[in-house]
Coordinates of C-alpha atoms and ligand atoms in Angstrom, one line a residue:
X200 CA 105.4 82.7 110.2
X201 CA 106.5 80.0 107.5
X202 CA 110.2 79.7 107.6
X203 CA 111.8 80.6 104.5
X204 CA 115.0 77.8 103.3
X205 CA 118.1 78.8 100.8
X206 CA 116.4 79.6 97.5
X207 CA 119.2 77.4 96.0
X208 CA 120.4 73.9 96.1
X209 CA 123.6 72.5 96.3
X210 CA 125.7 71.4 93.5
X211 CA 129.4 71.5 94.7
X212 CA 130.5 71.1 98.5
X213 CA 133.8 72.3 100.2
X214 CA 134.6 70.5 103.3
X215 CA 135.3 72.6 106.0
X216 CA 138.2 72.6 108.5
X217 CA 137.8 71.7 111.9
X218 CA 140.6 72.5 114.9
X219 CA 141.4 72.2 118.2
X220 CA 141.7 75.7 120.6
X221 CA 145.3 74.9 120.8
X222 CA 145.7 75.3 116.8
X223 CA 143.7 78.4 116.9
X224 CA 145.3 79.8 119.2
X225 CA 149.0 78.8 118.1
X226 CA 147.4 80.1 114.4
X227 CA 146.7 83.8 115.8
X228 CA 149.5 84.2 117.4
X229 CA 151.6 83.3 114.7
X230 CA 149.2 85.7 112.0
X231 CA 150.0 88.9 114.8
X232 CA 145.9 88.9 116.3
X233 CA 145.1 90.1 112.9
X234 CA 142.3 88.0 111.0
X235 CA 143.3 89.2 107.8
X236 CA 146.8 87.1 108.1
X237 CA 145.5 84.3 109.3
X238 CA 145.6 81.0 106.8
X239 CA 142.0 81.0 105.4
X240 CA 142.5 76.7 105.7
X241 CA 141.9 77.3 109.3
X242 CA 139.0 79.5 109.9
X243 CA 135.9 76.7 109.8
X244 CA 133.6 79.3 109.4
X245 CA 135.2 82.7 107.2
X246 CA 133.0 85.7 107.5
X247 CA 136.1 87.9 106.8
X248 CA 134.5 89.7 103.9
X249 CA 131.2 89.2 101.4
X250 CA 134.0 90.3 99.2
X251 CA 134.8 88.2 96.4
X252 CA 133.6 84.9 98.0
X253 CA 130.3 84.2 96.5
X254 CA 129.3 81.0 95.7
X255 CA 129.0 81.0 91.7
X256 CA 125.8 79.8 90.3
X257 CA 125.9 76.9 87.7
X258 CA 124.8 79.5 84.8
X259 CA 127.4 81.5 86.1
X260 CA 130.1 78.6 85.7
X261 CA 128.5 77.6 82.4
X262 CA 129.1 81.7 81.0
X263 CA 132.9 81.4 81.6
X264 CA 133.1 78.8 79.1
X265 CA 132.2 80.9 76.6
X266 CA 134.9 83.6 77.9
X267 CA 136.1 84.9 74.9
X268 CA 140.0 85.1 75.6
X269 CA 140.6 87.6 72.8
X270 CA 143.5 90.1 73.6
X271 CA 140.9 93.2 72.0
X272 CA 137.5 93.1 70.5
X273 CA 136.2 89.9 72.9
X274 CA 132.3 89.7 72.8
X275 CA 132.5 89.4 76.7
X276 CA 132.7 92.5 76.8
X277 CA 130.0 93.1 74.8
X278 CA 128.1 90.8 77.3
X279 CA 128.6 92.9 80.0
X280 CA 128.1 96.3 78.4
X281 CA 124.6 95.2 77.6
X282 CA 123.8 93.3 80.9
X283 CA 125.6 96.8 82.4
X284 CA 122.8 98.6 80.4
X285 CA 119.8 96.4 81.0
X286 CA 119.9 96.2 84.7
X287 CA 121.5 99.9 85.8
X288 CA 120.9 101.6 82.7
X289 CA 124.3 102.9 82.0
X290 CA 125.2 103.3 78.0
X291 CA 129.1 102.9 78.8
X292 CA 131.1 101.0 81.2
X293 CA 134.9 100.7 81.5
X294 CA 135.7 97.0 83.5
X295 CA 138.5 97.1 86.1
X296 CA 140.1 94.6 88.0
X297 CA 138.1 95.2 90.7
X298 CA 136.2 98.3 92.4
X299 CA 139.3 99.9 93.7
X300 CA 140.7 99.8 90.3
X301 CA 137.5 101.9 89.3
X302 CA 138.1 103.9 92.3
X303 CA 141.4 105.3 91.6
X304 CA 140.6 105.9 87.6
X305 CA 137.5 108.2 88.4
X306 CA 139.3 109.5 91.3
X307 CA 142.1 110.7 89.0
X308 CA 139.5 111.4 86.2
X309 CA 137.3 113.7 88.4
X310 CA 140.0 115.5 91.3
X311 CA 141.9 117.9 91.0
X312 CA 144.5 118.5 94.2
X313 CA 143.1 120.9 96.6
X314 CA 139.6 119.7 95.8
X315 CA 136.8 118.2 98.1
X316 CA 134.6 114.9 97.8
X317 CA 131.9 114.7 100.5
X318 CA 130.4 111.5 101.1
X319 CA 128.0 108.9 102.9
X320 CA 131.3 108.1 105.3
X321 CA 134.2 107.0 104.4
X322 CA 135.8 103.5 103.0
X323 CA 139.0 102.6 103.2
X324 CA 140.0 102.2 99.5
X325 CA 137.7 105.3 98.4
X326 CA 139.1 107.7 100.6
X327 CA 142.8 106.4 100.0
X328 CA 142.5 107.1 96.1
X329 CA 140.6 110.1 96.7
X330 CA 143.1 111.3 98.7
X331 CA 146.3 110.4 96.6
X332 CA 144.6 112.2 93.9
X333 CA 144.8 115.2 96.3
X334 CA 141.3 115.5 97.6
X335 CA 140.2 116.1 100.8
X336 CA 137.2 113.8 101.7
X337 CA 134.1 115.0 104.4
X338 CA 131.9 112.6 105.7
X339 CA 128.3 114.3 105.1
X340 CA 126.2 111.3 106.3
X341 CA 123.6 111.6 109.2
X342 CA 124.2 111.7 112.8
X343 CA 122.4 108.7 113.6
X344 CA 124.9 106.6 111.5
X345 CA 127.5 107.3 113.8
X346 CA 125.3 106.0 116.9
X347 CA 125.4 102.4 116.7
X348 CA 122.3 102.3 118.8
X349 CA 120.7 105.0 117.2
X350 CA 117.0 103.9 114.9
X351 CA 116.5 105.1 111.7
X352 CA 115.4 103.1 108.6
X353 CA 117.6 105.0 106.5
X354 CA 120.8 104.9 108.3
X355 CA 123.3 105.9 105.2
X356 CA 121.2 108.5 104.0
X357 CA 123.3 111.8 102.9
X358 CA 122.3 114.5 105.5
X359 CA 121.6 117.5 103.1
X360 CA 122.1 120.2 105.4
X361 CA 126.1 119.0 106.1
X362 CA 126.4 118.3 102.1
X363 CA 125.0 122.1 101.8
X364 CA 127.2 123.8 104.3
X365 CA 130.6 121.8 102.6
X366 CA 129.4 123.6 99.0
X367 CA 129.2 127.5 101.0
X368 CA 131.8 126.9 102.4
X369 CA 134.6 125.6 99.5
X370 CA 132.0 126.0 96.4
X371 CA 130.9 124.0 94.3
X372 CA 133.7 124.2 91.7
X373 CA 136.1 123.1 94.0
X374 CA 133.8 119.8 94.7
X375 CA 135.0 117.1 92.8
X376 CA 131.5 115.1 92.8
X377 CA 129.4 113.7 95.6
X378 CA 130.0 109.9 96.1
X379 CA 127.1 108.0 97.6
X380 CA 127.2 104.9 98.7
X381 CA 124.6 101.9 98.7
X382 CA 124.5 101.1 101.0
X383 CA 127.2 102.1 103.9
X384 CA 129.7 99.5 104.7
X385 CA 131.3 101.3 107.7
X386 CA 128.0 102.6 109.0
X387 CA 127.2 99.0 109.2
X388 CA 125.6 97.8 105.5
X389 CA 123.2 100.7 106.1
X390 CA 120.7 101.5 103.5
X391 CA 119.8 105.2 101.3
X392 CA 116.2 106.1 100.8
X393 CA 115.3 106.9 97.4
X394 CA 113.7 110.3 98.9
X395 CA 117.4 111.1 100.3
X396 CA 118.8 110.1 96.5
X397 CA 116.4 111.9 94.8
X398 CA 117.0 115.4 97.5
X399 CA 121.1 114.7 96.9
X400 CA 120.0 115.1 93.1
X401 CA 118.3 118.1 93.4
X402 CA 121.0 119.9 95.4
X403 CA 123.9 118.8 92.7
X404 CA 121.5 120.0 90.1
X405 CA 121.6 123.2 91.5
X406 CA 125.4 123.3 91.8
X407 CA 126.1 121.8 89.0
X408 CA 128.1 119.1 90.9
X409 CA 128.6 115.6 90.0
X410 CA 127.1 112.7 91.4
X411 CA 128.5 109.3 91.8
X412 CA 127.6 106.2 93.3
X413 CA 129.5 103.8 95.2
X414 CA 127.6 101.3 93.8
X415 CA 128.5 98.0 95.5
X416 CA 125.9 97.3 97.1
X417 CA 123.1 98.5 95.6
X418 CA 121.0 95.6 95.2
X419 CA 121.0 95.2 98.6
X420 CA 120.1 99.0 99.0
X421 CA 117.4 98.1 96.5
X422 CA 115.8 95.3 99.1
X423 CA 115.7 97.6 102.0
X424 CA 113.6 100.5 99.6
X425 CA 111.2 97.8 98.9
X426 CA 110.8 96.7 102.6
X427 CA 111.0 100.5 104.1
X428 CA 110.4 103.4 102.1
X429 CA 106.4 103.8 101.2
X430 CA 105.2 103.6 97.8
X431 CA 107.7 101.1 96.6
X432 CA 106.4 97.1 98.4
X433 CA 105.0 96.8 94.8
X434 CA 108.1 97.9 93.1
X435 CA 110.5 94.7 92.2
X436 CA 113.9 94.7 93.7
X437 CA 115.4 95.2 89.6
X438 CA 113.2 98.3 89.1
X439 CA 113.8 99.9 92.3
X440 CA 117.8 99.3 91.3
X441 CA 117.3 101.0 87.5
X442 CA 115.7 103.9 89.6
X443 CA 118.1 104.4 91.9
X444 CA 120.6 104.9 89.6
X445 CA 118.6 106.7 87.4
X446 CA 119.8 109.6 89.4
X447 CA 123.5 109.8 89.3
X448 CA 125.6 110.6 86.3
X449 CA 127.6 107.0 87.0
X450 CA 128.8 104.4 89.5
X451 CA 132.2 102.1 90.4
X452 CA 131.4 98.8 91.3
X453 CA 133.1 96.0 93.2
X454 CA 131.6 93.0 90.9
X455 CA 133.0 91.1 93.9
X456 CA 130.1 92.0 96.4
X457 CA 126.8 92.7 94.1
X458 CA 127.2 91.1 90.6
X459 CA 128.2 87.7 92.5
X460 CA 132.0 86.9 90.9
X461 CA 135.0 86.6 92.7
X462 CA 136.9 89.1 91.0
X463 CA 135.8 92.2 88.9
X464 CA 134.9 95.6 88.8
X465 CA 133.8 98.6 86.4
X466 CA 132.9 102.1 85.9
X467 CA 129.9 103.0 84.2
X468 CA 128.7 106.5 83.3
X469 CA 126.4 108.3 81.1
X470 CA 128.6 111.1 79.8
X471 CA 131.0 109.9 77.2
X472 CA 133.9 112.5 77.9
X473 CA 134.3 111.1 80.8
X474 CA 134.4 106.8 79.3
X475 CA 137.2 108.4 77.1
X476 CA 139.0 109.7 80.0
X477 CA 138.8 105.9 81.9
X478 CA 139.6 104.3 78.7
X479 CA 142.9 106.4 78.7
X480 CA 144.0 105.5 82.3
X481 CA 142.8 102.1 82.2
X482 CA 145.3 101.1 79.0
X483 CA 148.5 102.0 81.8
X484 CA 146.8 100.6 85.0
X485 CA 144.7 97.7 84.6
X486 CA 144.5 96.4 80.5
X487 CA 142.7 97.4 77.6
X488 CA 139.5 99.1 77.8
X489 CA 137.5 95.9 76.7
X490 CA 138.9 93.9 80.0
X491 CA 140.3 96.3 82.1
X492 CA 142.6 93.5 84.1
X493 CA 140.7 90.7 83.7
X494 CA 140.0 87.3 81.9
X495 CA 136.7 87.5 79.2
X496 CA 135.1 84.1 81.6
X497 CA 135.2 87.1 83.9
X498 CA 133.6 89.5 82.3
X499 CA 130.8 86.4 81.3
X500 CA 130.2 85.7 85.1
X501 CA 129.8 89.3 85.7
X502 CA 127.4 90.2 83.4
X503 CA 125.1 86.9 84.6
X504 CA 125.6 87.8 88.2
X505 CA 124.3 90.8 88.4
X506 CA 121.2 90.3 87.1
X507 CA 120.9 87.4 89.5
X508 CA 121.6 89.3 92.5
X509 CA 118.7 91.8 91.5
X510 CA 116.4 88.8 91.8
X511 CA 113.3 89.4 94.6
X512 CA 113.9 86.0 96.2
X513 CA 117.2 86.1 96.3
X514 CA 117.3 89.6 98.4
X515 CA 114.7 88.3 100.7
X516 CA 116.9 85.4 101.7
X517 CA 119.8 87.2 102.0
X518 CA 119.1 89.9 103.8
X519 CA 116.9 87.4 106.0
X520 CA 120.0 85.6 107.0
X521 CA 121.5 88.1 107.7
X522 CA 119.0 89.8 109.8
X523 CA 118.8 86.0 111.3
X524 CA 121.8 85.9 112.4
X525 CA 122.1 89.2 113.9
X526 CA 118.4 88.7 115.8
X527 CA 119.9 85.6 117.6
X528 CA 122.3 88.1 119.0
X529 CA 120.2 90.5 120.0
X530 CA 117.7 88.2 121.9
X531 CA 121.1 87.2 123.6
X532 CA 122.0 90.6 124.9
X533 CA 124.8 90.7 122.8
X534 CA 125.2 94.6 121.6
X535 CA 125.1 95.0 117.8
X536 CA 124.7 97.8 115.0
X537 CA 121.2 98.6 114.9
X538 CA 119.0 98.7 112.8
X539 CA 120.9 95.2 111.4
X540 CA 122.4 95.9 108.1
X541 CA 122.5 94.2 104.4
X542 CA 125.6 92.4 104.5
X543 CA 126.8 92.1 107.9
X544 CA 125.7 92.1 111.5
X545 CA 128.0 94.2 112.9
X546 CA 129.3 93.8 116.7
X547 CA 129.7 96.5 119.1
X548 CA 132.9 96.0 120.4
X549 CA 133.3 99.2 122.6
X550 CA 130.0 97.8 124.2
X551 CA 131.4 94.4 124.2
X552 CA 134.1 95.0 125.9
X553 CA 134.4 97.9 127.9
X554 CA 137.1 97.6 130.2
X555 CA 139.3 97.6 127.0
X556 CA 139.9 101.5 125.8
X557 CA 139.9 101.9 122.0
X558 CA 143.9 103.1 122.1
X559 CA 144.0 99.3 123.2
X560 CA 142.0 98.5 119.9
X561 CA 138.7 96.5 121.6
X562 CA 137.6 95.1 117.9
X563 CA 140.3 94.0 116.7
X564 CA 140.9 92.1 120.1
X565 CA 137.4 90.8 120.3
X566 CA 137.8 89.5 116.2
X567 CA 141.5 87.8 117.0
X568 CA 139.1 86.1 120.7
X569 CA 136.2 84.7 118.4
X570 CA 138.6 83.1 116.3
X571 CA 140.2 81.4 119.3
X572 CA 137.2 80.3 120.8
X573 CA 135.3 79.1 117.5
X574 CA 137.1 79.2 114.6
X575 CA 135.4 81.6 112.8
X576 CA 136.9 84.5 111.2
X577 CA 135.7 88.8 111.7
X578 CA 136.8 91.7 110.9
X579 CA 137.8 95.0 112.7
X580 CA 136.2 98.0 112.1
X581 CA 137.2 100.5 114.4
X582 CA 140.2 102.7 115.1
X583 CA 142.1 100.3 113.3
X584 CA 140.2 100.6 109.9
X585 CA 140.1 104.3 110.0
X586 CA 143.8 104.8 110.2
X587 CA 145.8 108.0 111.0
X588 CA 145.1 111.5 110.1
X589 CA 147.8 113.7 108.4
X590 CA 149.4 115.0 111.4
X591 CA 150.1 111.2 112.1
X592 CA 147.5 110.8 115.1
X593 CA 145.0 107.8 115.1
X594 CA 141.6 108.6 114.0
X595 CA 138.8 107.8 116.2
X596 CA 136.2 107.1 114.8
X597 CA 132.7 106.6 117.0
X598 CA 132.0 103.0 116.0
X599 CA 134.2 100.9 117.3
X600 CA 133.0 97.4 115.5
X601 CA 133.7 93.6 114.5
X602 CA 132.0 92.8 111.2
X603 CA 130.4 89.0 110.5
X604 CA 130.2 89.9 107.2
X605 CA 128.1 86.6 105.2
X606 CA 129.7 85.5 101.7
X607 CA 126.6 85.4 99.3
X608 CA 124.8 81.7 98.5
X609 CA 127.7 79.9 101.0
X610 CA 126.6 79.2 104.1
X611 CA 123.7 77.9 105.4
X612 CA 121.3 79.2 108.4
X613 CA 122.9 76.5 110.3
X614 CA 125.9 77.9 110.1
X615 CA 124.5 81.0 111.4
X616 CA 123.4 79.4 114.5
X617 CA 126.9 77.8 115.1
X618 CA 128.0 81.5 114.6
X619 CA 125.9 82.9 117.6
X620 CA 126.4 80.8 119.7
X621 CA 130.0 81.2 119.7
X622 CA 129.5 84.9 119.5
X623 CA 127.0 84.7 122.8
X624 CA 129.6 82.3 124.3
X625 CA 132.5 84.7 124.3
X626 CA 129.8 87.4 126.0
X627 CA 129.3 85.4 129.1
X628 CA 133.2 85.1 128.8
X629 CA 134.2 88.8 127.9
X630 CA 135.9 90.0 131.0
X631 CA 139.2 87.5 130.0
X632 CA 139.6 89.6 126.8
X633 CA 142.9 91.7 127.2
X634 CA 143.6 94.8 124.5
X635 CA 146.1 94.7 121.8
X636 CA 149.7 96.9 121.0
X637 CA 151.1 97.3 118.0
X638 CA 154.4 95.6 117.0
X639 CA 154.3 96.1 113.3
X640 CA 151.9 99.7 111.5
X641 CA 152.3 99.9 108.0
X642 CA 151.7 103.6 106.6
X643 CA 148.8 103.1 104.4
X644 CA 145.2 100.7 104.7
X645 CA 147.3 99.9 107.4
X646 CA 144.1 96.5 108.9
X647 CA 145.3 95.1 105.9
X648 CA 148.8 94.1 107.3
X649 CA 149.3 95.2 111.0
X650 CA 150.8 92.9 113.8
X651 CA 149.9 93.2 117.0
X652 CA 150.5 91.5 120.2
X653 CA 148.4 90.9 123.7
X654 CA 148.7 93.1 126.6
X655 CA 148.9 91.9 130.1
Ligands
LIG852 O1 137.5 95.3 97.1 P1 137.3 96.0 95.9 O2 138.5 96.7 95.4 O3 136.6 95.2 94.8 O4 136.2 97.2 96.2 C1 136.4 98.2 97.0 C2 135.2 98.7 97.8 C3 134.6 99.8 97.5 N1 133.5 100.3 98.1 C4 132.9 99.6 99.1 C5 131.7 100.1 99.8 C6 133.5 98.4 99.5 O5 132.9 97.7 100.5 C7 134.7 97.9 98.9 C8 135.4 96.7 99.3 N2 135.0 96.1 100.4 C9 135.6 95.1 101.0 C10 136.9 94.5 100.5 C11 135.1 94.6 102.2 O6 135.6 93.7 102.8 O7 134.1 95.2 102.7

C-alpha cells in the first residue's frame, strides 16, 4: 500500500516542551491527577481535546484580516451566513461563542420543563443545558455503542425501536426534538449511517417531532458514509455533508472541532420562527445576533474552515491518523474502542486496568499515569465524565475510557508513534497503577475541575 504523508506543509512551528519524570510527576500531583488542570506548557504531546486546537491554515490567517470589527452590520457575518448555506445548506444561522452557547439557546428555545430529548448518548454540555432547561434526556443509541468491543460500522446510529418506545410512552408533544449527533463523542467518535438519518426522519415525520443535529463532527461522519455505507464511495465528502443535513430541521455547532478555528460556534436552522427566537436570547447571553460573542476575524476563519474540513483529502488523512494511531495499539494488545473512531482512539481503561474498580475511577488514573510516564496529556471518559444522577449517586456508565483525542493539522504521524509507544509501555507496566479518591467534586461538569488523590 503507498503511504499517504500530511496533505499540508508547514509554515509556523511551536517548540515543544520536554521534561523529566520527576517534573511530571511533581506537575500531577500539584494539578489533583486531573489532566484538565495541569499547565498545558508541560504536556509535550496534548491530546486533551480536538477542541479548539486546530492548526489554522494560512487562508484561514489571511480571512481574519479582513475581520470586519463592526459593533452591528459587519460583512463577517455575512461571510459566514453564506459559507453556512453553501456547504450545510441552512438559509439562517445565529453565531455563538462556541457550541455550548448554541446549546443552551436551542435548549431554552425548544424545552419546556417536564419535557423529554432522546438522543445518540449523552455529552456533557448537551445534557447539562437540556437539563437546566428542565428536560429529561434518554439515551436512544444502539446497544453495540455501549460495548466497547462490540463491531458495527455504524456505531452512533439512533436505534429506532428505543426512540419509538420513548414517543408511546411520553408522546410526542412532550418530546422537545431528537438530537443526533455526528458522530458520537462518548460512544467513541462513532459514526451515523445516512440509512439510520434518513429512518430517524421518517419516524419525526410521523410525530411531528423536531429533529436536530449535534453537528460537530459531521464532516468526519461524512468520511466514514463514504468509506462504509454502499452507494456513496462515489459521493464527495462535501455532498455526503449537504445530504446529511438535508434531513434535519437545523444543527449547533462547535466551530471549534469541524469548521477548524479555535473558538466559535452557531445555530443554523431552516424555520425562521425559530432564528427569531435565538436572535432574542442571544442579544442577553452571548452578543448581537450578527457575532453572537465573538470577534468578525472569527466569524472570517469560520466561514473558510469549514469548507476546508469538507475537503476529500483532508478527511482521508485525518481519519487515517487517527485510525494509525489506534492500529499500533491494537497490534500491541493494548484494548481500545472498536471499531476506531473519527477523532480519537479511545482506551479501555476497565480493560486496562482491571484490578482497579471503576468507584476507584480506572480512566482517570490511567490518563493522570500516561502523563507521568510520557508527557502526553488524555482525557477521562468514564464515571467521572458522566457525573451524578439526581438522587446524588454516581452514574455508571458501561465505557469506562481514556480519550487521545488528535488536534486537527498539528501533529505529525511521528508523533503518533511516540504516542503508542508510551501507551504500550505503560501496558507492560499496568499492574503499578493504583485508583484515585476524591478530595475536591464540584456539583456540576464536575471532570472539568475535580481533585483527586492516589490510593495506597
Ligand atoms: O466545546 P464547545 O462548547 O464548543 O462544544 C460543546 C460540544 C458539543 N457537542 C459535542 C459532541 C462536543 O464534543 C462538544 C465539545 N467537546 C469537547 C470540548 C471535547 O473535548 O470533546
Amino acid at each position: 500500500m503507498r503511504r499517504m504523508a500530511e496533505p499540508y506543509r508547514i509554515k509556523t512551528v511551536e517548540p515543544l516542551a520536554m521534561t523529566t519524570r520527576e517534573e511530571r510527576e511533581a506537575a500531577i500531583a500539584k494539578a489533583g491527577y486531573n489532566t484538565f488542570l495541569l499547565p498545558s506548557k508541560l504536556c509535550t504531546i496534548d491530546l486533551l481535546t480536538d477542541s479548539g486546537t486546530s492548526a489554522m491554515s494560512d487562508r484561514q490567517w489571511s480571512a481574519m484580516m479582513i475581520g470586519d470589527e463592526a459593533y452591528a452590520g459587519a460583512v463577517s457575518f455575512d461571510n459566514l451566513q453564506r459559507a453556512v448555506e453553501e456547504v450545510y445548506g441552512f438559509p439562517f444561522v445565529c453565531p455563538t461563542h462556541q457550541g455550548r452557547g448554541a446549546e443552551h439557546l436551542i435548549s431554552r428555545i425548544l424545552i419546556k420543563p417536564g419535557m423529554h430529548v432522546p438522543g445518540n448518548m449523552y455529552f456533557t454540555t448537551t445534557r447539562a443545558h437540556q437539563e437546566m432547561a428542565g428536560a429529561t434526556f434518554h439515551d436512544v443509541i444502539i446497544d453495540e455503542a455501549h460495548d466497547a468491543q462490540a463491531e458495527h460500522p455504524f456505531k452512533g446510529n439512533v436505534d429506532i425501536a428505543k426512540f419509538e418506545a420513548l414517543i408511546a410512552e411520553v408522546g410526542a408533544e412532550n418530546i422537545a426534538y431528537i438530537n443526533v449527533a455526528l458522530t458520537v463523542n462518548m460512544a467513541g467518535g462513532q459514526p451515523v449511517s445516512m440509512a439510520n438519518i434518513e429512518a430517524v426522519r421518517e419516524v419525526c415525520d410521523r410525530h411531528n417531532i423536531i429533529m436536530w443535529s449535534d453537528a460537530t463532527r459531521l464532516a468526519e461522519n461524512a468520511y466514514f458514509i463514504q468509506e462504509r455505507e454502499s452507494g456513496y464511495a462515489d459521493m464527495s465528502c462535501a455532498d455526503i455533508v449537504k445530504k446529511q443535513l438535508s434531513y434535519f430541521d437545523g444543527l449547533t455547532m462547535s466551530g471549534k472541532k469541524d469548521c477548524l478555528v479555535n473558538i466559535g460556534g452557531f445555530l443554523a436552522m431552516r424555520d425562521e420562527s425559530i432564528l427569531v427566537k435565538a436572535r432574542e436570547l442571544v442579544v442577553i447571553y452571548e452578543g448581537m445576533p450578527t457575532y453572537g460573542g465573538l470577534a468578525g476575524r472569527d466569524l472570517e476563519a469560520m466561514a473558510v474552515g469549514l469548507r476546508e474540513a469538507v475537503d476529500d483529502h483532508y478527511l482521508a488523512h485525518r481519519i487515517g491518523q487517527v485510525r494509525y494511531l489506534g492500529e499500533m495499539l491494537q497490534e500491541a494488545g493494548v484494548p481500545i474502542v472498536e471499531p476506531i473512531g473519527g477523532h480519537a482512539v479511545f482506551i479501555d481503561a476497565a480493560k486496562f486496568l482491571p484490578h482497579v474498580p471503576q468507584e476507584q475511577f480506572p480512566a482517570q488514573a490511567l490518563a493522570a499515569a500516561l502523563f507521568v510516564e510520557s508527557g502526553v496529556r488524555s482525557m477521562e471518559r468514564g464515571i467521572i465524565s458522566a457525573g451524578r444522577d439526581a438522587e446524588g449517586n454516581h452514574r455508571r456508565p458501561k465505557l469506562e475510557l481514556v480519550r487521545l483525542t488528535i488536534p486537527r493539522r498539528v501533529y505529525t504521524d511521528r508523533h503518533m508513534e511516540v504516542v503508542a509507544d508510551a501507551v504500550i509501555e505503560l501496558y507492560r507496566t499496568r499492574e503499578s497503577i493504583t485508583g484515585l479518591r476524591y478530595v475536591y467534586e464540584p456539583p456540576t461538569l464536575r471532570f472539568f475541575t475535580s481533585r483527586f488523590e492516589p490510593l495506597g
